[in-house]
């Protein structure tokens, strides 16, 4: 029985899982930063129009 | 401690109160025990009634059923007192929260754990456990069910303030129960096979003492956290 | 106050921590990548196949470091939890809960690669041997901590509950490991347990390199997740707005 598919499978699983582990917080923080900035702009416009 | 009641008086008062409350809600008390009986009786239905097969898996099955039944009863350990504010009153009463936790754990064992021990001969009969191993089964349950209550109370205290605490509770305590399950089931299996089992029982006794001395502190810390 | 204590105190300040970790990250990621390439090259290209197991032993370079990290991270989580419980250090609480998913993923990798290693080596995808069973229980412990934290609404309360659970878990961990090992010796013939400790240097060196590489992955990922949580929790505070509208890091 060839061992190659098992070796490749293992390294692929590690790549996928670690890749997701590394990427997920990056993507989420980008989303969060965009949201905070947009809310910041919104409140600035609101303050400007109120005063 | 001149005008206030001592901790031991508080302990006994709480035990008496909780026992009284439990007996007033007898049907609620019965449910986990009924669950125990149902779960064990499902096994022959699932794996077939062969006496040899049942006998070989009996120690594990009985112990797993005991685990499941205990977890089922753990959610109610603190919940009703938490919801009506009584737990908070106990916590600010000035008595050590560890003593309060210990009192409730003891009642839980009397009401949910001890009946499992008393029902075990019936379970042994259903699972075709050789009768000369019955005494070992009872001893493991006597030593182990208090540990189930003690360790389980930590999970109960951590999840009492959560809305769906009950589901999470089982996930939390099962890994903690693994060593107990392994050693207890093995003790009974060893007895069935005629092998020595005193080491396992000794370990269980040590585990009981450890849980008795350590768990109430963790439970108290978790209760204080949940009450904030 | 000496410089080291001053440094420790500074890490307690979210904006300082955010800035400092931002400068640290390129370096920790860099070291990780260098070690990864070195370890993979030495392990996959230079090292010979195992005498007994053949090529499948190359899975070891992923499996063993992942299993090692899964346990190390749990211990670290418990330490950070204690610091949070006893001294109410917020940064410790955040770093503790940020470590949990990383540890869980390493545990999952250890389980999956262990399973794939088992098939060509011992003929079965799953075997209830001591290490795999302990890893499975460890995964449940991680998921419990993550789940408990997620169930609470208030972050600081959630962190304290999770820390308490992690602490109870870490006390149980050696007990679980020894009982599972003992259980395993009763039911499995010894030949199915892992190979002896004498590993040839050509295999040991890449293994050690991969372990250190995984440590740097953990540090880097931990910093990223901690920064994210800081921004999340402090999103209405001035320092966040200041940083976001200023440099974007």
Short mmCIF file of C-alpha atoms in Angstrom, two decimals:
data_model
loop_
_atom_site.label_atom_id
_atom_site.label_comp_id
_atom_site.label_asym_id
_atom_site.label_seq_id
_atom_site.Cartn_x
_atom_site.Cartn_y
_atom_site.Cartn_z
CA UNK A 1 0.00 0.00 0.00
CA UNK A 2 1.45 3.31 -1.01
CA UNK A 3 2.04 5.62 1.89
CA UNK A 4 2.01 8.75 -0.23
CA UNK A 5 -1.72 9.63 -0.04
CA UNK A 6 -1.54 9.42 3.75
CA UNK A 7 1.53 11.63 3.95
CA UNK A 8 0.10 14.12 1.51
CA UNK A 9 -3.23 14.02 3.32
CA UNK A 10 -1.61 14.74 6.67
CA UNK A 11 0.39 17.68 5.39
CA UNK A 12 -2.67 19.02 3.57
CA UNK A 13 -4.82 18.81 6.69
CA UNK A 14 -2.15 20.64 8.68
CA UNK A 15 -1.87 23.26 5.95
CA UNK A 16 -5.62 23.83 5.77
CA UNK A 17 -6.19 23.91 9.52
CA UNK A 18 -3.19 26.09 10.33
CA UNK A 19 -3.91 28.31 7.38
CA UNK A 20 -7.46 28.84 8.58
CA UNK A 21 -6.19 29.38 12.12
CA UNK A 22 -3.85 32.09 10.87
CA UNK A 23 -6.27 33.73 8.46
CA UNK A 24 -9.53 33.82 10.40
CA UNK A 25 -8.48 36.51 12.91
CA UNK A 26 -6.89 38.59 10.16
CA UNK A 27 -10.06 38.61 8.08
CA UNK A 28 -12.20 39.31 11.09
CA UNK A 29 -10.03 42.18 12.26
CA UNK A 30 -10.12 43.75 8.80
CA UNK A 31 -13.90 43.56 8.88
CA UNK A 32 -13.99 45.01 12.37
CA UNK A 33 -11.63 47.85 11.50
CA UNK A 34 -13.71 48.78 8.49
CA UNK A 35 -16.81 48.78 10.63
CA UNK A 36 -15.25 50.96 13.33
CA UNK A 37 -13.92 53.41 10.79
CA UNK A 38 -17.27 53.67 9.05
CA UNK A 39 -19.02 54.24 12.35
CA UNK A 40 -16.40 56.86 13.21
CA UNK A 41 -17.10 58.67 9.94
CA UNK A 42 -20.83 58.43 10.55
CA UNK A 43 -20.59 59.98 14.00
CA UNK A 44 -18.28 62.67 12.71
CA UNK A 45 -20.75 63.60 9.99
CA UNK A 46 -23.53 63.50 12.51
CA UNK A 47 -21.65 65.79 14.92
CA UNK A 48 -20.80 68.15 12.08
CA UNK A 49 -24.42 68.37 10.92
CA UNK A 50 -25.77 68.68 14.46
CA UNK A 51 -23.59 71.60 15.53
CA UNK B 1 -18.99 33.62 66.83
CA UNK B 2 -21.01 34.70 69.82
CA UNK B 3 -24.31 35.83 68.36
CA UNK B 4 -24.09 34.32 64.87
CA UNK B 5 -24.60 30.68 64.08
CA UNK B 6 -21.49 28.67 63.40
CA UNK B 7 -20.69 27.16 60.04
CA UNK B 8 -21.61 23.65 61.14
CA UNK B 9 -25.07 24.76 62.24
CA UNK B 10 -25.53 26.51 58.92
CA UNK B 11 -24.36 23.36 57.13
CA UNK B 12 -26.89 21.16 58.91
CA UNK B 13 -29.70 23.67 58.44
CA UNK B 14 -29.00 23.84 54.73
CA UNK B 15 -28.83 20.06 54.41
CA UNK B 16 -32.14 19.70 56.20
CA UNK B 17 -33.75 22.38 54.04
CA UNK B 18 -32.53 20.90 50.77
CA UNK B 19 -33.55 17.37 51.74
CA UNK B 20 -37.00 18.65 52.60
CA UNK B 21 -37.25 20.48 49.28
CA UNK B 22 -36.08 17.41 47.40
CA UNK B 23 -38.67 15.17 49.02
CA UNK B 24 -41.37 17.66 48.24
CA UNK B 25 -40.44 17.39 44.59
CA UNK B 26 -40.18 13.63 44.60
CA UNK B 27 -41.07 13.23 40.95
CA UNK B 28 -38.23 15.55 39.95
CA UNK B 29 -35.94 13.41 42.05
CA UNK B 30 -37.10 10.26 40.31
CA UNK B 31 -36.46 11.36 36.77
CA UNK B 32 -32.69 10.84 36.64
CA UNK B 33 -33.14 7.45 38.29
CA UNK B 34 -35.75 6.49 35.74
CA UNK B 35 -33.33 7.65 33.09
CA UNK B 36 -30.71 5.35 34.59
CA UNK B 37 -33.02 2.37 34.34
CA UNK B 38 -34.10 3.23 30.82
CA UNK B 39 -30.55 3.71 29.55
CA UNK B 40 -29.35 0.39 30.93
CA UNK B 41 -32.36 -1.44 29.54
CA UNK B 42 -31.66 0.05 26.11
CA UNK B 43 -28.37 -1.78 25.87
CA UNK B 44 -29.73 -5.29 25.49
CA UNK B 45 -32.16 -3.89 22.96
CA UNK B 46 -29.30 -2.36 21.04
CA UNK B 47 -26.59 -5.03 21.23
CA UNK B 48 -28.70 -8.13 21.58
CA UNK B 49 -29.65 -10.13 24.66
CA UNK B 50 -26.72 -12.55 24.63
CA UNK B 51 -25.85 -13.02 28.31
CA UNK B 52 -22.14 -13.36 27.63
CA UNK B 53 -21.99 -10.14 25.64
CA UNK B 54 -23.98 -8.23 28.21
CA UNK B 55 -21.90 -9.62 31.04
CA UNK B 56 -18.69 -8.60 29.34
CA UNK B 57 -19.77 -4.97 28.90
CA UNK B 58 -21.76 -4.74 32.14
CA UNK B 59 -19.25 -2.81 34.28
CA UNK B 60 -18.75 -0.13 31.65
CA UNK B 61 -22.42 0.14 30.76
CA UNK B 62 -23.57 0.48 34.35
CA UNK B 63 -20.95 3.08 35.10
CA UNK B 64 -21.67 5.07 31.96
CA UNK B 65 -25.35 5.04 32.78
CA UNK B 66 -24.52 6.28 36.29
CA UNK B 67 -22.48 9.09 34.75
CA UNK B 68 -25.28 10.12 32.41
CA UNK B 69 -27.91 10.02 35.13
CA UNK B 70 -25.77 12.15 37.41
CA UNK B 71 -25.12 14.76 34.75
CA UNK B 72 -28.85 14.94 34.15
CA UNK B 73 -29.47 15.74 37.81
CA UNK B 74 -26.60 18.23 38.12
CA UNK B 75 -28.29 21.11 36.40
CA UNK B 76 -30.92 21.37 39.11
CA UNK B 77 -28.28 21.44 41.84
CA UNK B 78 -28.03 25.19 42.02
CA UNK B 79 -30.47 26.43 39.44
CA UNK B 80 -33.70 26.88 41.36
CA UNK B 81 -31.95 28.56 44.28
CA UNK B 82 -30.11 30.78 41.83
CA UNK B 83 -33.25 31.83 40.02
CA UNK B 84 -35.25 32.87 43.04
CA UNK B 85 -32.36 34.67 44.71
CA UNK B 86 -31.89 32.24 47.58
CA UNK B 87 -28.37 31.38 46.49
CA UNK B 88 -27.43 35.02 46.62
CA UNK B 89 -28.80 35.23 50.15
CA UNK B 90 -26.71 32.26 51.16
CA UNK B 91 -23.62 33.84 49.65
CA UNK B 92 -24.01 37.13 51.50
CA UNK B 93 -25.06 35.44 54.73
CA UNK B 94 -21.47 35.53 55.95
CA UNK B 95 -21.06 31.80 56.05
CA UNK B 96 -18.25 30.41 53.92
CA UNK B 97 -19.54 29.65 50.44
CA UNK B 98 -17.48 26.44 50.52
CA UNK B 99 -19.65 25.16 53.37
CA UNK B 100 -22.78 26.06 51.45
CA UNK B 101 -21.48 24.30 48.37
CA UNK B 102 -20.55 21.22 50.40
CA UNK B 103 -24.01 21.07 51.95
CA UNK B 104 -25.71 21.19 48.58
CA UNK B 105 -23.31 18.62 47.14
CA UNK B 106 -24.00 16.26 49.99
CA UNK B 107 -27.74 16.52 49.50
CA UNK B 108 -27.26 15.98 45.78
CA UNK B 109 -25.38 12.78 46.49
CA UNK B 110 -27.98 11.58 48.99
CA UNK B 111 -30.79 12.28 46.56
CA UNK B 112 -29.19 11.42 43.21
CA UNK B 113 -26.04 9.38 43.88
CA UNK B 114 -27.02 7.05 46.70
CA UNK B 115 -30.13 5.80 44.87
CA UNK B 116 -27.86 4.76 42.00
CA UNK B 117 -25.90 2.64 44.47
CA UNK B 118 -29.15 1.15 45.76
CA UNK B 119 -30.41 0.41 42.25
CA UNK B 120 -27.15 -1.19 41.14
CA UNK B 121 -28.12 -4.79 42.03
CA UNK B 122 -31.04 -4.50 39.63
CA UNK B 123 -28.76 -3.08 36.94
CA UNK B 124 -26.26 -5.88 37.58
CA UNK B 125 -29.03 -8.39 37.12
CA UNK B 126 -30.17 -6.84 33.85
CA UNK B 127 -26.66 -6.71 32.46
CA UNK B 128 -25.88 -10.22 33.60
CA UNK B 129 -23.01 -9.14 35.78
CA UNK B 130 -21.71 -12.16 37.72
CA UNK B 131 -23.14 -11.84 41.18
CA UNK B 132 -19.85 -12.33 42.99
CA UNK B 133 -18.67 -9.05 41.45
CA UNK B 134 -21.71 -7.24 42.75
CA UNK B 135 -20.05 -6.19 46.00
CA UNK B 136 -17.19 -4.61 44.06
CA UNK B 137 -19.69 -2.79 41.85
CA UNK B 138 -21.45 -1.40 44.89
CA UNK B 139 -18.16 -0.31 46.46
CA UNK B 140 -17.04 1.45 43.28
CA UNK B 141 -20.37 3.23 43.10
CA UNK B 142 -20.20 4.18 46.78
CA UNK B 143 -16.74 5.63 46.28
CA UNK B 144 -17.40 7.08 42.86
CA UNK B 145 -20.85 8.70 42.98
CA UNK B 146 -19.73 11.29 45.57
CA UNK B 147 -16.90 12.21 43.22
CA UNK B 148 -19.44 12.56 40.42
CA UNK B 149 -21.41 14.97 42.60
CA UNK B 150 -18.33 16.86 43.76
CA UNK B 151 -16.71 17.34 40.39
CA UNK B 152 -20.05 17.83 38.69
CA UNK B 153 -20.96 20.61 41.08
CA UNK B 154 -18.09 22.67 39.66
CA UNK B 155 -19.68 22.43 36.24
CA UNK B 156 -23.09 23.13 37.70
CA UNK B 157 -21.83 26.26 39.43
CA UNK B 158 -20.07 27.50 36.30
CA UNK B 159 -23.18 27.14 34.15
CA UNK B 160 -25.94 28.10 36.59
CA UNK B 161 -26.14 31.69 35.41
CA UNK B 162 -26.32 30.72 31.74
CA UNK B 163 -29.60 30.30 29.93
CA UNK B 164 -28.80 27.02 28.21
CA UNK B 165 -26.40 25.96 30.91
CA UNK B 166 -27.57 22.38 31.06
CA UNK B 167 -26.30 21.37 27.63
CA UNK B 168 -22.92 22.93 28.16
CA UNK B 169 -22.69 21.32 31.58
CA UNK B 170 -22.48 17.81 30.16
CA UNK B 171 -19.74 18.78 27.71
CA UNK B 172 -17.77 20.37 30.53
CA UNK B 173 -17.85 17.53 33.04
CA UNK B 174 -17.48 14.46 30.83
CA UNK B 175 -13.73 14.87 30.21
CA UNK B 176 -13.26 15.31 33.95
CA UNK B 177 -15.10 12.05 34.58
CA UNK B 178 -12.90 9.99 32.24
CA UNK B 179 -10.33 8.80 34.83
CA UNK B 180 -13.09 7.83 37.26
CA UNK B 181 -14.90 5.83 34.60
CA UNK B 182 -11.75 4.03 33.52
CA UNK B 183 -10.69 2.99 37.00
CA UNK B 184 -14.14 2.13 38.32
CA UNK B 185 -15.17 0.02 35.34
CA UNK B 186 -11.80 -1.69 35.41
CA UNK B 187 -12.12 -2.53 39.09
CA UNK B 188 -15.39 -4.32 38.46
CA UNK B 189 -14.09 -6.04 35.31
CA UNK B 190 -11.04 -7.22 37.24
CA UNK B 191 -13.29 -8.62 39.95
CA UNK B 192 -15.30 -10.49 37.33
CA UNK B 193 -12.12 -11.95 35.83
CA UNK B 194 -10.82 -12.95 39.23
CA UNK B 195 -7.94 -10.48 39.03
CA UNK B 196 -6.88 -8.20 41.89
CA UNK B 197 -8.82 -4.97 42.19
CA UNK B 198 -7.72 -3.49 45.49
CA UNK B 199 -5.34 -1.08 43.78
CA UNK B 200 -8.15 0.39 41.72
CA UNK B 201 -10.33 0.76 44.80
CA UNK B 202 -7.46 2.40 46.63
CA UNK B 203 -7.07 4.88 43.81
CA UNK B 204 -10.78 5.59 43.89
CA UNK B 205 -10.60 6.21 47.62
CA UNK B 206 -7.72 8.61 47.12
CA UNK B 207 -9.68 10.31 44.37
CA UNK B 208 -12.65 10.69 46.67
CA UNK B 209 -10.53 12.33 49.36
CA UNK B 210 -8.91 14.62 46.81
CA UNK B 211 -12.26 15.63 45.36
CA UNK B 212 -13.73 16.15 48.82
CA UNK B 213 -10.94 18.52 49.80
CA UNK B 214 -10.50 20.39 46.52
CA UNK B 215 -13.79 20.49 44.65
CA UNK B 216 -15.81 22.59 47.14
CA UNK B 217 -13.32 25.43 46.75
CA UNK B 218 -13.62 25.40 42.98
CA UNK B 219 -17.40 25.17 43.26
CA UNK B 220 -17.48 28.08 45.69
CA UNK B 221 -15.32 30.20 43.40
CA UNK B 222 -17.60 29.38 40.48
CA UNK B 223 -20.71 30.20 42.54
CA UNK B 224 -19.30 33.56 43.54
CA UNK B 225 -18.50 34.23 39.91
CA UNK B 226 -22.00 33.29 38.74
CA UNK B 227 -23.62 35.44 41.37
CA UNK B 228 -21.88 38.66 40.36
CA UNK C 1 11.53 49.89 39.15
CA UNK C 2 13.87 47.85 36.99
CA UNK C 3 13.44 47.62 33.25
CA UNK C 4 11.98 44.11 33.18
CA UNK C 5 9.21 44.93 35.67
CA UNK C 6 8.52 48.12 33.77
CA UNK C 7 8.15 46.07 30.61
CA UNK C 8 5.73 43.69 32.32
CA UNK C 9 3.63 46.56 33.57
CA UNK C 10 3.53 48.15 30.15
CA UNK C 11 2.11 45.00 28.58
CA UNK C 12 -0.94 45.57 30.75
CA UNK C 13 -1.80 48.66 28.76
CA UNK C 14 -3.85 47.76 25.69
CA UNK C 15 -2.55 50.52 23.38
CA UNK C 16 1.04 49.84 24.36
CA UNK C 17 0.54 46.12 23.86
CA UNK C 18 -1.09 46.71 20.51
CA UNK C 19 1.78 48.80 19.26
CA UNK C 20 4.47 46.54 20.64
CA UNK C 21 2.91 43.36 19.26
CA UNK C 22 2.49 45.05 15.91
CA UNK C 23 6.22 45.61 15.75
CA UNK C 24 6.95 42.09 16.98
CA UNK C 25 4.69 40.25 14.55
CA UNK C 26 6.72 40.46 11.33
CA UNK C 27 9.66 38.97 13.21
CA UNK C 28 7.79 36.10 14.81
CA UNK C 29 6.10 35.21 11.53
CA UNK C 30 9.47 35.46 9.80
CA UNK C 31 11.15 33.09 12.23
CA UNK C 32 8.22 30.69 11.86
CA UNK C 33 8.54 30.63 8.06
CA UNK C 34 12.30 30.14 8.13
CA UNK C 35 12.03 27.30 10.63
CA UNK C 36 9.15 25.77 8.69
CA UNK C 37 11.09 25.69 5.44
CA UNK C 38 14.19 24.34 7.18
CA UNK C 39 12.25 21.69 9.06
CA UNK C 40 10.27 20.55 6.03
CA UNK C 41 13.34 20.41 3.85
CA UNK C 42 15.33 18.37 6.37
CA UNK C 43 12.37 16.17 7.18
CA UNK C 44 10.95 15.50 3.75
CA UNK C 45 13.97 15.72 1.51
CA UNK C 46 17.06 14.97 3.51
CA UNK C 47 15.91 12.50 6.12
CA UNK C 48 15.73 8.83 5.16
CA UNK C 49 12.51 6.79 5.41
CA UNK C 50 12.08 4.94 8.66
CA UNK C 51 13.55 1.44 8.89
CA UNK C 52 10.34 -0.10 10.16
CA UNK C 53 7.58 2.21 8.98
CA UNK C 54 8.86 3.46 5.67
CA UNK C 55 7.76 6.80 4.32
CA UNK C 56 4.73 7.15 6.56
CA UNK C 57 7.00 8.11 9.44
CA UNK C 58 7.30 11.51 7.76
CA UNK C 59 3.88 12.28 9.18
CA UNK C 60 5.70 12.43 12.50
CA UNK C 61 7.05 15.88 11.62
CA UNK C 62 3.51 17.23 11.74
CA UNK C 63 1.91 14.93 14.28
CA UNK C 64 4.42 15.10 17.12
CA UNK C 65 4.90 18.89 17.16
CA UNK C 66 1.12 19.37 16.99
CA UNK C 67 0.51 16.99 19.89
CA UNK C 68 3.27 18.70 21.87
CA UNK C 69 1.79 22.14 21.23
CA UNK C 70 -1.71 20.97 22.10
CA UNK C 71 -0.52 20.13 25.58
CA UNK C 72 1.84 23.06 26.02
CA UNK C 73 -0.87 25.54 25.05
CA UNK C 74 -3.29 24.05 27.54
CA UNK C 75 -0.73 24.43 30.31
CA UNK C 76 -0.02 28.02 29.24
CA UNK C 77 -3.75 28.70 29.12
CA UNK C 78 -4.05 27.50 32.69
CA UNK C 79 -1.14 29.71 33.81
CA UNK C 80 -2.64 32.77 32.12
CA UNK C 81 -5.97 31.83 33.65
CA UNK C 82 -4.45 31.80 37.12
CA UNK C 83 -2.88 35.21 36.53
CA UNK C 84 -6.27 36.50 35.43
CA UNK C 85 -8.14 34.92 38.34
CA UNK C 86 -5.75 35.93 41.08
CA UNK C 87 -4.55 39.36 39.92
CA UNK C 88 -7.39 40.29 37.56
CA UNK C 89 -4.91 41.10 34.80
CA UNK C 90 -7.06 41.77 31.75
CA UNK C 91 -4.31 41.06 29.23
CA UNK C 92 -3.78 37.63 30.77
CA UNK C 93 -7.50 36.91 30.44
CA UNK C 94 -7.54 37.94 26.80
CA UNK C 95 -4.42 35.99 25.92
CA UNK C 96 -5.79 32.94 27.68
CA UNK C 97 -8.99 32.83 25.71
CA UNK C 98 -7.17 33.68 22.49
CA UNK C 99 -4.95 30.66 23.02
CA UNK C 100 -7.86 28.23 23.29
CA UNK C 101 -8.80 27.93 19.60
CA UNK C 102 -5.15 27.62 18.62
CA UNK C 103 -4.70 24.77 21.06
CA UNK C 104 -7.89 23.13 19.84
CA UNK C 105 -6.71 23.28 16.24
CA UNK C 106 -3.34 21.74 17.12
CA UNK C 107 -5.23 18.99 18.94
CA UNK C 108 -7.39 18.39 15.89
CA UNK C 109 -4.32 18.23 13.66
CA UNK C 110 -2.69 15.76 16.06
CA UNK C 111 -5.80 13.58 15.98
CA UNK C 112 -6.22 13.70 12.20
CA UNK C 113 -2.55 13.09 11.41
CA UNK C 114 -2.40 10.41 14.09
CA UNK C 115 -5.30 8.68 12.41
CA UNK C 116 -3.73 8.93 8.96
CA UNK C 117 -0.43 7.70 10.35
CA UNK C 118 -2.17 4.74 11.91
CA UNK C 119 -3.70 3.41 8.71
CA UNK C 120 -0.52 2.54 6.76
CA UNK C 121 1.49 1.74 9.88
CA UNK C 122 -0.87 -0.33 11.99
CA UNK C 123 -3.69 -1.01 9.52
CA UNK C 124 -6.46 1.04 11.10
CA UNK C 125 -7.63 4.63 10.95
CA UNK C 126 -8.49 4.82 14.59
CA UNK C 127 -7.04 2.94 17.51
CA UNK C 128 -7.80 3.69 21.13
CA UNK C 129 -4.17 3.98 22.08
CA UNK C 130 -3.11 6.10 25.01
CA UNK C 131 -1.94 9.13 23.11
CA UNK C 132 -4.87 9.43 20.69
CA UNK C 133 -7.42 8.86 23.44
CA UNK C 134 -5.78 11.48 25.66
CA UNK C 135 -5.74 13.89 22.71
CA UNK C 136 -9.44 13.31 22.14
CA UNK C 137 -10.26 14.07 25.77
CA UNK C 138 -8.00 17.13 25.53
CA UNK C 139 -10.00 18.32 22.52
CA UNK C 140 -13.18 18.05 24.57
CA UNK C 141 -11.54 20.05 27.35
CA UNK C 142 -10.60 22.79 24.89
CA UNK C 143 -14.09 22.88 23.38
CA UNK C 144 -15.51 23.11 26.89
CA UNK C 145 -13.40 26.17 27.68
CA UNK C 146 -14.28 27.80 24.36
CA UNK C 147 -17.96 26.98 24.78
CA UNK C 148 -18.12 28.23 28.36
CA UNK C 149 -16.49 31.52 27.39
CA UNK C 150 -18.89 31.97 24.48
CA UNK C 151 -21.93 31.34 26.67
CA UNK C 152 -21.29 34.30 28.93
CA UNK C 153 -22.29 37.80 27.86
CA UNK C 154 -19.77 39.85 29.76
CA UNK C 155 -16.14 39.34 28.60
CA UNK C 156 -14.39 39.65 31.95
CA UNK C 157 -16.83 37.32 33.70
CA UNK C 158 -16.59 34.91 30.79
CA UNK C 159 -12.81 34.91 31.03
CA UNK C 160 -12.88 34.16 34.75
CA UNK C 161 -15.31 31.26 34.28
CA UNK C 162 -13.22 29.87 31.43
CA UNK C 163 -10.06 30.28 33.51
CA UNK C 164 -11.63 28.36 36.39
CA UNK C 165 -12.59 25.55 34.04
CA UNK C 166 -9.14 25.52 32.44
CA UNK C 167 -7.60 25.30 35.90
CA UNK C 168 -9.82 22.36 36.88
CA UNK C 169 -8.94 20.78 33.55
CA UNK C 170 -5.20 21.20 33.96
CA UNK C 171 -5.32 19.54 37.38
CA UNK C 172 -7.18 16.65 35.78
CA UNK C 173 -4.94 16.44 32.73
CA UNK C 174 -2.12 14.35 34.22
CA UNK C 175 -4.71 12.14 35.90
CA UNK C 176 -6.50 11.66 32.60
CA UNK C 177 -3.25 10.95 30.81
CA UNK C 178 -2.05 8.36 33.33
CA UNK C 179 -5.39 6.63 33.62
CA UNK C 180 -5.74 6.41 29.84
CA UNK C 181 -2.16 5.12 29.50
CA UNK C 182 -2.82 2.52 32.16
CA UNK C 183 -6.15 1.59 30.56
CA UNK C 184 -4.42 1.21 27.26
CA UNK C 185 -1.77 -1.21 28.55
CA UNK C 186 -4.55 -3.47 29.72
CA UNK C 187 -6.30 -3.66 26.41
CA UNK C 188 -3.67 -3.23 23.72
CA UNK C 189 -0.54 -5.26 23.03
CA UNK C 190 2.57 -3.11 23.56
CA UNK C 191 3.61 -3.23 19.92
CA UNK C 192 0.84 -0.82 19.00
CA UNK C 193 2.09 1.95 21.23
CA UNK C 194 4.48 4.51 19.87
CA UNK C 195 8.02 3.69 18.89
CA UNK C 196 10.99 3.87 21.25
CA UNK C 197 12.74 7.05 22.20
CA UNK C 198 15.89 6.41 20.21
CA UNK C 199 15.43 8.46 17.06
CA UNK C 200 18.23 8.92 14.60
CA UNK C 201 19.59 12.49 14.54
CA UNK C 202 18.67 12.93 10.88
CA UNK C 203 15.05 12.58 11.99
CA UNK C 204 15.39 14.20 15.41
CA UNK C 205 16.76 17.49 14.11
CA UNK C 206 13.88 18.25 11.71
CA UNK C 207 11.46 17.15 14.41
CA UNK C 208 12.90 19.62 16.90
CA UNK C 209 12.98 22.35 14.28
CA UNK C 210 9.29 21.75 13.55
CA UNK C 211 8.48 21.91 17.27
CA UNK C 212 10.14 25.31 17.56
CA UNK C 213 8.47 26.41 14.32
CA UNK C 214 5.08 25.50 15.80
CA UNK C 215 5.94 27.53 18.88
CA UNK C 216 6.54 30.57 16.73
CA UNK C 217 3.29 29.94 14.90
CA UNK C 218 1.52 29.91 18.23
CA UNK C 219 3.17 33.13 19.39
CA UNK C 220 2.38 34.91 16.13
CA UNK C 221 -1.21 33.69 15.94
CA UNK C 222 -1.71 34.46 19.62
CA UNK C 223 -0.59 38.05 19.11
CA UNK C 224 -2.90 38.45 16.11
CA UNK C 225 -5.89 37.05 17.99
CA UNK C 226 -5.12 39.11 21.10
CA UNK C 227 -4.93 42.30 19.06
CA UNK C 228 -8.25 41.45 17.46
CA UNK C 229 -9.91 40.88 20.81
CA UNK C 230 -8.47 44.12 22.19
CA UNK C 231 -9.89 46.10 19.30
CA UNK C 232 -13.20 44.27 19.66
CA UNK C 233 -13.54 44.97 23.34
CA UNK C 234 -12.19 48.52 23.27
CA UNK C 235 -13.79 49.60 20.00
CA UNK C 236 -15.42 52.62 21.57
CA UNK C 237 -12.26 53.84 23.22
CA UNK C 238 -10.10 56.65 21.97
CA UNK C 239 -6.92 54.66 21.58
CA UNK C 240 -8.59 52.41 19.03
CA UNK C 241 -9.84 55.30 16.97
CA UNK C 242 -6.46 56.95 17.23
CA UNK C 243 -4.65 53.87 15.96
CA UNK C 244 -7.10 53.06 13.22
CA UNK C 245 -7.22 56.52 11.74
CA UNK C 246 -3.46 56.88 12.12
CA UNK C 247 -1.22 54.05 11.02
CA UNK C 248 -3.08 50.97 9.81
CA UNK C 249 -1.40 48.07 11.57
#
